[in-house]
Amino acid sequence: MIRRLRELALTVSPAEVGVPEDAGIWAVVMEIEVSGETATLVGMADGTASLYISSGGGIIGGGDHEVVRAAAQGLVSIAQRTDDAIGEPVAEDLPYPSPGSVRFYFRYGSGTTTLEVSEEDVADPGHALHDVFASGHRLLEKLRLAVEAQRADTS
């Protein structure tokens, strides 16, 4: 199921999420391998936000929370500002990241670009994709807090 959700995030058409075909970047997928598992973070221009863990589980529908929706939109907005570092849509394969690396997928119109960088490099504030990386971590934090708040409300 998680593999299918990841594939859907990476292949859904812009029309299916209400994005014009001529849109710039409308979704960002950031993946990091941690202890042999891959965390796939998805943020879309409409505020959709999800986290998938390759071993199963994750968070779906995070965009139902205003702070999460705003963080997802912020991630896409920051990616749009780093467009020059990203390049043209060319991704045909959808590989997972290598250990110690972060893989970014940027959805443009109906195309996708992917870049893999070392986690150490992208953590440097001088790296061209650092702001996207940092914004992805903000989205992850907002998702985590929203889930914790929801659990607290139901207990």
mmCIF file of C-alpha atoms in Angstrom, residues 2-141:
data_model
loop_
_atom_site.group_PDB
_atom_site.id
_atom_site.type_symbol
_atom_site.label_atom_id
_atom_site.label_comp_id
_atom_site.label_asym_id
_atom_site.label_seq_id
_atom_site.Cartn_x
_atom_site.Cartn_y
_atom_site.Cartn_z
ATOM 1 C CA ILE A 2 2.770 2.474 0.937
ATOM 2 C CA ARG A 3 4.612 1.749 -2.317
ATOM 3 C CA ARG A 4 1.390 2.477 -4.240
ATOM 4 C CA LEU A 5 0.847 5.775 -2.407
ATOM 5 C CA ARG A 6 4.428 6.831 -3.176
ATOM 6 C CA GLU A 7 3.943 5.924 -6.834
ATOM 7 C CA LEU A 8 0.687 7.872 -6.924
ATOM 8 C CA ALA A 9 2.365 10.999 -5.479
ATOM 9 C CA LEU A 10 5.042 10.714 -8.172
ATOM 10 C CA THR A 11 2.728 10.020 -11.113
ATOM 11 C CA VAL A 12 -0.609 11.724 -10.421
ATOM 12 C CA SER A 13 -1.474 14.169 -13.181
ATOM 13 C CA PRO A 14 -1.813 17.862 -12.407
ATOM 14 C CA ALA A 15 -5.432 17.757 -13.606
ATOM 15 C CA GLU A 16 -6.239 15.100 -10.998
ATOM 16 C CA VAL A 17 -5.248 17.535 -8.231
ATOM 17 C CA GLY A 18 -6.671 20.648 -9.906
ATOM 18 C CA VAL A 19 -3.376 22.092 -11.193
ATOM 19 C CA PRO A 20 -3.111 23.639 -14.678
ATOM 20 C CA GLU A 21 -0.887 21.753 -17.151
ATOM 21 C CA ASP A 22 1.323 24.846 -17.559
ATOM 22 C CA ALA A 23 1.938 25.165 -13.816
ATOM 23 C CA GLY A 24 5.440 25.511 -12.505
ATOM 24 C CA ILE A 25 6.408 23.329 -9.568
ATOM 25 C CA TRP A 26 3.194 22.141 -7.932
ATOM 26 C CA ALA A 27 4.470 19.311 -5.723
ATOM 27 C CA VAL A 28 7.631 18.325 -3.885
ATOM 28 C CA VAL A 29 8.521 14.824 -2.726
ATOM 29 C CA MET A 30 11.517 14.566 -0.387
ATOM 30 C CA GLU A 31 12.908 11.162 0.535
ATOM 31 C CA ILE A 32 15.491 10.190 3.119
ATOM 32 C CA GLU A 33 16.726 6.754 4.072
ATOM 33 C CA VAL A 34 16.903 6.179 7.808
ATOM 34 C CA SER A 35 18.124 2.854 9.221
ATOM 35 C CA GLY A 36 17.248 0.951 6.076
ATOM 36 C CA GLU A 37 13.781 2.489 5.781
ATOM 37 C CA THR A 38 12.767 5.284 3.438
ATOM 38 C CA ALA A 39 10.685 8.223 4.615
ATOM 39 C CA THR A 40 8.741 9.827 1.757
ATOM 40 C CA LEU A 41 7.416 13.321 2.483
ATOM 41 C CA VAL A 42 4.882 14.814 0.053
ATOM 42 C CA GLY A 43 3.806 18.464 -0.124
ATOM 43 C CA MET A 44 1.523 19.876 -2.821
ATOM 44 C CA ALA A 45 0.453 23.366 -3.829
ATOM 45 C CA ASP A 46 -3.124 22.717 -2.682
ATOM 46 C CA GLY A 47 -1.868 21.943 0.836
ATOM 47 C CA THR A 48 -1.964 18.163 0.509
ATOM 48 C CA ALA A 49 0.656 16.671 2.822
ATOM 49 C CA SER A 50 1.580 13.082 3.600
ATOM 50 C CA LEU A 51 4.398 10.993 5.008
ATOM 51 C CA TYR A 52 4.964 7.382 3.987
ATOM 52 C CA ILE A 53 7.405 5.011 5.670
ATOM 53 C CA SER A 54 8.624 2.153 3.453
ATOM 54 C CA SER A 55 8.144 -0.413 6.222
ATOM 55 C CA GLY A 56 4.469 0.568 6.410
ATOM 56 C CA GLY A 57 2.572 3.336 8.080
ATOM 57 C CA GLY A 58 2.807 7.058 7.853
ATOM 58 C CA ILE A 59 0.488 10.031 7.845
ATOM 59 C CA ILE A 60 -2.118 10.607 5.160
ATOM 60 C CA GLY A 61 -4.351 13.660 4.972
ATOM 61 C CA GLY A 62 -2.132 15.997 6.963
ATOM 62 C CA GLY A 63 -3.438 18.886 4.863
ATOM 63 C CA ASP A 64 -6.673 18.712 6.855
ATOM 64 C CA HIS A 65 -4.805 20.755 9.488
ATOM 65 C CA GLU A 66 -4.306 24.434 8.636
ATOM 66 C CA VAL A 67 -0.702 24.600 9.907
ATOM 67 C CA VAL A 68 0.216 21.490 7.924
ATOM 68 C CA ARG A 69 -1.511 22.811 4.800
ATOM 69 C CA ALA A 70 0.406 26.092 5.108
ATOM 70 C CA ALA A 71 3.710 24.219 5.580
ATOM 71 C CA ALA A 72 3.040 22.086 2.466
ATOM 72 C CA GLN A 73 2.258 25.192 0.438
ATOM 73 C CA GLY A 74 5.379 26.852 1.850
ATOM 74 C CA LEU A 75 7.510 23.894 0.737
ATOM 75 C CA VAL A 76 6.195 24.209 -2.829
ATOM 76 C CA SER A 77 6.658 27.987 -2.789
ATOM 77 C CA ILE A 78 10.282 27.676 -1.691
ATOM 78 C CA ALA A 79 10.913 25.033 -4.365
ATOM 79 C CA GLN A 80 9.496 27.415 -6.978
ATOM 80 C CA ARG A 81 12.063 30.040 -5.914
ATOM 81 C CA THR A 82 14.927 27.570 -6.384
ATOM 82 C CA ASP A 83 13.790 26.630 -9.884
ATOM 83 C CA ASP A 84 17.209 27.427 -11.408
ATOM 84 C CA ALA A 85 18.928 24.814 -9.216
ATOM 85 C CA ILE A 86 16.339 22.191 -10.082
ATOM 86 C CA GLY A 87 16.421 22.139 -13.872
ATOM 87 C CA GLU A 88 13.993 20.862 -16.465
ATOM 88 C CA PRO A 89 11.541 17.965 -16.025
ATOM 89 C CA VAL A 90 13.394 14.819 -17.075
ATOM 90 C CA ALA A 91 12.798 12.033 -14.536
ATOM 91 C CA GLU A 92 11.740 8.737 -16.061
ATOM 92 C CA ASP A 93 12.766 6.405 -13.244
ATOM 93 C CA LEU A 94 11.597 6.840 -9.665
ATOM 94 C CA PRO A 95 14.470 5.505 -7.540
ATOM 95 C CA TYR A 96 14.703 5.636 -3.781
ATOM 96 C CA PRO A 97 17.565 7.623 -2.232
ATOM 97 C CA SER A 98 20.972 6.103 -1.560
ATOM 98 C CA PRO A 99 22.074 5.810 2.070
ATOM 99 C CA GLY A 100 23.236 9.199 3.385
ATOM 100 C CA SER A 101 21.415 11.045 0.614
ATOM 101 C CA VAL A 102 18.230 13.015 0.159
ATOM 102 C CA ARG A 103 16.273 12.547 -3.049
ATOM 103 C CA PHE A 104 13.994 15.334 -4.190
ATOM 104 C CA TYR A 105 11.267 14.973 -6.793
ATOM 105 C CA PHE A 106 9.832 18.190 -8.183
ATOM 106 C CA ARG A 107 6.535 17.887 -10.079
ATOM 107 C CA TYR A 108 6.187 20.439 -12.919
ATOM 108 C CA GLY A 109 3.070 20.586 -15.066
ATOM 109 C CA SER A 110 2.986 16.973 -16.178
ATOM 110 C CA GLY A 111 6.741 16.350 -15.778
ATOM 111 C CA THR A 112 9.028 15.398 -12.918
ATOM 112 C CA THR A 113 12.617 16.251 -12.090
ATOM 113 C CA THR A 114 14.653 14.350 -9.542
ATOM 114 C CA LEU A 115 17.865 15.281 -7.799
ATOM 115 C CA GLU A 116 19.820 13.330 -5.206
ATOM 116 C CA VAL A 117 22.256 15.117 -2.907
ATOM 117 C CA SER A 118 24.137 14.055 0.164
ATOM 118 C CA GLU A 119 22.311 14.882 3.363
ATOM 119 C CA GLU A 120 25.475 16.498 4.690
ATOM 120 C CA ASP A 121 25.753 18.809 1.664
ATOM 121 C CA VAL A 122 22.097 19.886 1.604
ATOM 122 C CA ALA A 123 22.185 20.592 5.355
ATOM 123 C CA ASP A 124 24.730 23.358 4.609
ATOM 124 C CA PRO A 125 22.905 26.730 4.412
ATOM 125 C CA GLY A 126 24.975 27.598 1.331
ATOM 126 C CA HIS A 127 23.612 24.676 -0.705
ATOM 127 C CA ALA A 128 21.164 25.636 -3.485
ATOM 128 C CA LEU A 129 18.518 23.218 -2.129
ATOM 129 C CA HIS A 130 19.065 23.887 1.573
ATOM 130 C CA ASP A 131 15.914 25.995 1.906
ATOM 131 C CA VAL A 132 13.817 23.250 0.285
ATOM 132 C CA PHE A 133 15.392 20.691 2.638
ATOM 133 C CA ALA A 134 14.742 22.903 5.687
ATOM 134 C CA SER A 135 11.168 23.581 4.567
ATOM 135 C CA GLY A 136 10.607 19.840 4.159
ATOM 136 C CA HIS A 137 11.726 19.336 7.740
ATOM 137 C CA ARG A 138 9.316 22.086 8.877
ATOM 138 C CA LEU A 139 6.491 20.247 7.110
ATOM 139 C CA LEU A 140 7.552 17.001 8.764
ATOM 140 C CA GLU A 141 7.491 18.694 12.178
#
